[in-house]
Short mmCIF file of C-alpha atoms in Angstrom, two decimals:
data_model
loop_
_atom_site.label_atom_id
_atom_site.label_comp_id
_atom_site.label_asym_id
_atom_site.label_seq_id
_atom_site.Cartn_x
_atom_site.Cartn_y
_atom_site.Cartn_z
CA UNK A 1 24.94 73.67 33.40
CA UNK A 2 21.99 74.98 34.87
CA UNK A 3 22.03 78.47 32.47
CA UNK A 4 22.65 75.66 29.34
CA UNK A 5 19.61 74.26 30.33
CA UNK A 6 17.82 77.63 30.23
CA UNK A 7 19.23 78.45 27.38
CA UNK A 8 17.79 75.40 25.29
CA UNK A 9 13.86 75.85 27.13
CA UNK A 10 14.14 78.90 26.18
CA UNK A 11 15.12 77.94 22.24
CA UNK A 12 12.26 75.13 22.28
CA UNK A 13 10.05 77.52 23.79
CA UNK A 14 10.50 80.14 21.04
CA UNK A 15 10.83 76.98 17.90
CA UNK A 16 7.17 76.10 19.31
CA UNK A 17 5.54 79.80 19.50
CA UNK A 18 6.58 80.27 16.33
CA UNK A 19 5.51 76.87 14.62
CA UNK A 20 3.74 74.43 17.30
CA UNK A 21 4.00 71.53 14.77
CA UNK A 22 8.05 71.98 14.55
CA UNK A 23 9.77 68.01 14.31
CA UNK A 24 11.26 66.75 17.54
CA UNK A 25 14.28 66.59 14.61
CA UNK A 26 14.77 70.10 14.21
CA UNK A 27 14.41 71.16 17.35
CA UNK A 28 16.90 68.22 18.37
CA UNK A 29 19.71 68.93 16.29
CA UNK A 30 19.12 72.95 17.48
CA UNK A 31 20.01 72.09 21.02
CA UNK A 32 22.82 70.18 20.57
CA UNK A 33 24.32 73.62 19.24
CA UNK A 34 23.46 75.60 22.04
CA UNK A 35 24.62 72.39 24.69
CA UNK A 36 26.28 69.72 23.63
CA UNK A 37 25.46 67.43 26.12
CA UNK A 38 21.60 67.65 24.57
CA UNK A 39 23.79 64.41 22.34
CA UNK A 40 23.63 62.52 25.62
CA UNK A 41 19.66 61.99 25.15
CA UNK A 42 17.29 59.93 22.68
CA UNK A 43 14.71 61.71 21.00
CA UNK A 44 12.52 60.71 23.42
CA UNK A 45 14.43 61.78 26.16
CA UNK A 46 14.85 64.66 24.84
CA UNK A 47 10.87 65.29 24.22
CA UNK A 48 10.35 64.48 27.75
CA UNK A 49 12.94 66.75 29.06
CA UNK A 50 12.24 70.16 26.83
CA UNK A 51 9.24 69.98 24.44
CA UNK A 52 6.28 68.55 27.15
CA UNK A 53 7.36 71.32 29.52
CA UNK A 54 7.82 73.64 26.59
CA UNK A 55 4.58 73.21 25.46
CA UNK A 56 2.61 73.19 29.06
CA UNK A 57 4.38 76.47 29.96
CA UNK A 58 3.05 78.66 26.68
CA UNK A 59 -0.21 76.30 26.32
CA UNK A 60 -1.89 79.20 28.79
CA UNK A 61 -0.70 82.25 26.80
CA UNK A 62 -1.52 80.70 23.42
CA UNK A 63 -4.89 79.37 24.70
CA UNK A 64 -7.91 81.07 23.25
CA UNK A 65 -11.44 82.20 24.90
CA UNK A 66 -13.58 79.54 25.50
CA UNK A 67 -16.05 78.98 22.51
CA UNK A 68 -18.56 76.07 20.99
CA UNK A 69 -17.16 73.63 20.30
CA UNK A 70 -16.72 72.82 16.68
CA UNK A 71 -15.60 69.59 14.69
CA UNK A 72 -11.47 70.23 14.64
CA UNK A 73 -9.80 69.43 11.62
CA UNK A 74 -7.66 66.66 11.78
CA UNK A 75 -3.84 67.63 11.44
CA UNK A 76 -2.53 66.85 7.98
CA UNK A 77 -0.25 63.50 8.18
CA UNK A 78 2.97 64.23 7.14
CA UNK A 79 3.57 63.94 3.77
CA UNK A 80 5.20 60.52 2.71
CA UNK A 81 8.00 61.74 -0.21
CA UNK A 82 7.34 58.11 -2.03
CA UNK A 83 10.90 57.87 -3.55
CA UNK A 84 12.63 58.32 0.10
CA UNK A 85 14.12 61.65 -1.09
CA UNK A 86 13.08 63.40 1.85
CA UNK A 87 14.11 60.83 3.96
CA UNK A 88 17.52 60.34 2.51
CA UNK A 89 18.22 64.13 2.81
CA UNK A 90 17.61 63.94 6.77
CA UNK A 91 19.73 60.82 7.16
CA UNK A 92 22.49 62.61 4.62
CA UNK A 93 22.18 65.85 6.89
CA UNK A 94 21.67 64.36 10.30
CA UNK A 95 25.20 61.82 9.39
CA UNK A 96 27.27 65.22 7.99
CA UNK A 97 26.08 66.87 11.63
CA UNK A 98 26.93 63.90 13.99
CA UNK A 99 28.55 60.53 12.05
CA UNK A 100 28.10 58.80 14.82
CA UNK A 101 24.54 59.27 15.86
CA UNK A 102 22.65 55.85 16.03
CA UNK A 103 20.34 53.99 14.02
CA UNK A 104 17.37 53.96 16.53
CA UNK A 105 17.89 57.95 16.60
CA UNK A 106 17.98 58.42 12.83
CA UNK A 107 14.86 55.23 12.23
CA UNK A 108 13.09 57.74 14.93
CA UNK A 109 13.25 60.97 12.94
CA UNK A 110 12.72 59.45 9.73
CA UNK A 111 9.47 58.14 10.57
CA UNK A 112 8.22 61.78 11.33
CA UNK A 113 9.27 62.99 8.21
CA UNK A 114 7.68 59.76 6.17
CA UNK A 115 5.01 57.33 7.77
CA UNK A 116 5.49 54.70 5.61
CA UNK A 117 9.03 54.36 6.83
CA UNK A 118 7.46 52.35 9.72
CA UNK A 119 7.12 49.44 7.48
CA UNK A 120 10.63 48.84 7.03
CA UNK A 121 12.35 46.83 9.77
CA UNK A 122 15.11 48.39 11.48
CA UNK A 123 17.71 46.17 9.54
CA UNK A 124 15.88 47.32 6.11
CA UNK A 125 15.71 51.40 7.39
CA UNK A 126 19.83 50.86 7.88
CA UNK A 127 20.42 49.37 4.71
CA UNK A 128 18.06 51.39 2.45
CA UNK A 129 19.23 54.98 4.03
CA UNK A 130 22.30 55.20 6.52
CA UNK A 131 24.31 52.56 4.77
CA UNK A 132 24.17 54.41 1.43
CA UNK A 133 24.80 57.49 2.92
CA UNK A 134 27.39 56.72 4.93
CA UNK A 135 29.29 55.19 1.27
CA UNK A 136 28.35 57.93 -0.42
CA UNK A 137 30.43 60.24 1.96
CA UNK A 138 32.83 57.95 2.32
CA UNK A 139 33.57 58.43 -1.57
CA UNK A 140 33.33 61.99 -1.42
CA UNK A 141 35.95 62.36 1.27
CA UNK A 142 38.05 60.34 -0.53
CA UNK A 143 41.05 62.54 -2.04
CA UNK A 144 41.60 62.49 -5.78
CA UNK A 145 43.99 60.44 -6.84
CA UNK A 146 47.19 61.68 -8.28
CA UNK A 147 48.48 62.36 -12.22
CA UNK A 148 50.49 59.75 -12.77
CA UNK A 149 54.19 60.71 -14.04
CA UNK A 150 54.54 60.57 -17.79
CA UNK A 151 55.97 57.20 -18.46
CA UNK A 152 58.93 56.92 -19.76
CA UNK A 153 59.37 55.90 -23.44
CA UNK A 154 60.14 52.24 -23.28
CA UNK A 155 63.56 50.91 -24.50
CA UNK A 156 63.90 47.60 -26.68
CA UNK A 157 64.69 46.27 -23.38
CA UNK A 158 61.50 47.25 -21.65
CA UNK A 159 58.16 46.00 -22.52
CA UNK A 160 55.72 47.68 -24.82
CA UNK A 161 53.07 49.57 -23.08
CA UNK A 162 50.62 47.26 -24.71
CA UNK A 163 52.01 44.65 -22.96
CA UNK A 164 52.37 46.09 -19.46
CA UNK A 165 49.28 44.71 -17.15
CA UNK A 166 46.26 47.17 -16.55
CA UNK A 167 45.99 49.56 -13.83
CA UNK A 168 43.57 48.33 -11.00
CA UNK A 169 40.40 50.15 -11.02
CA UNK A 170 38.14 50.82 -7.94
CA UNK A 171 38.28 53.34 -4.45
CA UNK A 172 40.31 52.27 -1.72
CA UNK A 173 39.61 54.47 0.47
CA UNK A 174 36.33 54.18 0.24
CA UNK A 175 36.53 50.74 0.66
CA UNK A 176 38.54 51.42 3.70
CA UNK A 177 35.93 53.46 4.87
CA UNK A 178 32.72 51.18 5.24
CA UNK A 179 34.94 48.29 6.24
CA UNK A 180 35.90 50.85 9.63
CA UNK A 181 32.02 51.45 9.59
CA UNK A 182 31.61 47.49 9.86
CA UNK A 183 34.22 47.81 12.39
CA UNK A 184 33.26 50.88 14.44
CA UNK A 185 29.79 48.85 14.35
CA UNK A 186 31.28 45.67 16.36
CA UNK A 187 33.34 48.07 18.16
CA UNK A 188 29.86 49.68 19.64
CA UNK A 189 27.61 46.34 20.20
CA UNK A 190 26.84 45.86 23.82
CA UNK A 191 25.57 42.31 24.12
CA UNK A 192 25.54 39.93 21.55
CA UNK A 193 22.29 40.41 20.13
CA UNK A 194 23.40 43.69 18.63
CA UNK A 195 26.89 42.08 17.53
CA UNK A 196 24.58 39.25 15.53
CA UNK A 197 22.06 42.44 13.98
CA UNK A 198 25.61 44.28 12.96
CA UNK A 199 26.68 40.62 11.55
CA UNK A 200 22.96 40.09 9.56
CA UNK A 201 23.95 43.55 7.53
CA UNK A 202 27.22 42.07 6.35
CA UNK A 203 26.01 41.35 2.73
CA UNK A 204 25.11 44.74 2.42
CA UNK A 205 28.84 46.32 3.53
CA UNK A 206 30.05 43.19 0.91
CA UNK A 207 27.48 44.61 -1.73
CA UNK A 208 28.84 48.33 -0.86
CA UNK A 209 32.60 47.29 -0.54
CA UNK A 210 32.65 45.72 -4.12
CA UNK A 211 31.10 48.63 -5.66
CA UNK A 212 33.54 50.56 -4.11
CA UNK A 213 36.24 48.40 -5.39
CA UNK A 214 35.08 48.26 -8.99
CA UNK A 215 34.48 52.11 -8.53
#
């Protein structure tokens, strides 16, 4: 455990001399390839742990002469995407990596990468980004659906084709995806303040579900 350990210092270590403003994000979802126990933590956890010891141990070899001191420039603020796209691709990549990584985590990194995500409640955040994700790989997963055999040519005792009813349109298994997400969800909540939060996003799995259904 102890040479994991090592082994991830020494990855944030080398992230941070070679870009000191690398996302807690990246450097995150990094670690949890080289231990996998790094999934046990919060981002903030995992700040505490590896980047603030990280960053005090090379501060001294990447810490210049003394000189006058001079008016710093301000760090650029991140740059907000305005349509979400950025956004959306780290919830999309962050879900494909770890589908069961939670909200707080993902509402966390999101903010880095946009500011203005901080406006959105945490209830908003879920159903704006992970919700649609999560749908939209639900449909993707979802196998094709097989050719139908050729019918056979109806008889004067059979029905016209006309008159047969129509096929039903719409995804099932995508619809049986977000309704185990809804599930998996109730499944998780550990008091019942998170069971009424999963309960409050309901019309948005019913919005998703019938779009699913009508395909």
């Amino acid at each position: 455990m102890g040479s994991l350990h090592d082994a991830v210092m020494q990855y944030v270590e080398r992230e941070l001399k070679a870009d000191s403003g690398v996302k807690n994000v990246a450097l995150f979802a990094g670690a949890r390839e080289i231990d996998e126990s790094v999934e046990e933590l919060t981002l903030q956890q995992f700040h505490a742990k590896y980047r603030l010891p990280a960053t005090r141990r090379i501060a001294p070899q990447e810490r210049p002469a003394r000189q006058p001191k001079a008016n710093p420039e301000p760090d650029p603020a991140p740059a907000a995407s305005g349509d979400g796209a950025a956004v959306m691709e780290f919830v999309e990549r962050t879900l494909e990596v770890d589908p069961d990584v939670s909200n707080a985590d993902l509402f966390a990194g999101a903010r880095e990468i946009d500011p203005s995500v901080a406006e959105l409640s945490a209830r908003q955040f879920h159903a704006k980004y992970p919700l649609q994700v999560k749908a939209r790989l639900a449909r993707a997963a979802a196998p094709k659906p097989e050719t139908p055999p050729e019918p056979e040519v109806p008889t004067a005792e059979e029905p016209n084709a006309a008159d047969a009813p129509p096929m039903e349109a719409g995804d099932p298994v995508a619809v049986r995806g977000l309704l185990l997400d809804l599930a998996k969800e109730l499944a998780t909540a550990e008091s019942k303040a998170e069971v009424i939060e999963v309960m409050a996003r309901l019309d948005d799995y019913v919005a998703e579900i019938m779009e699913a259904a009508l395909g």
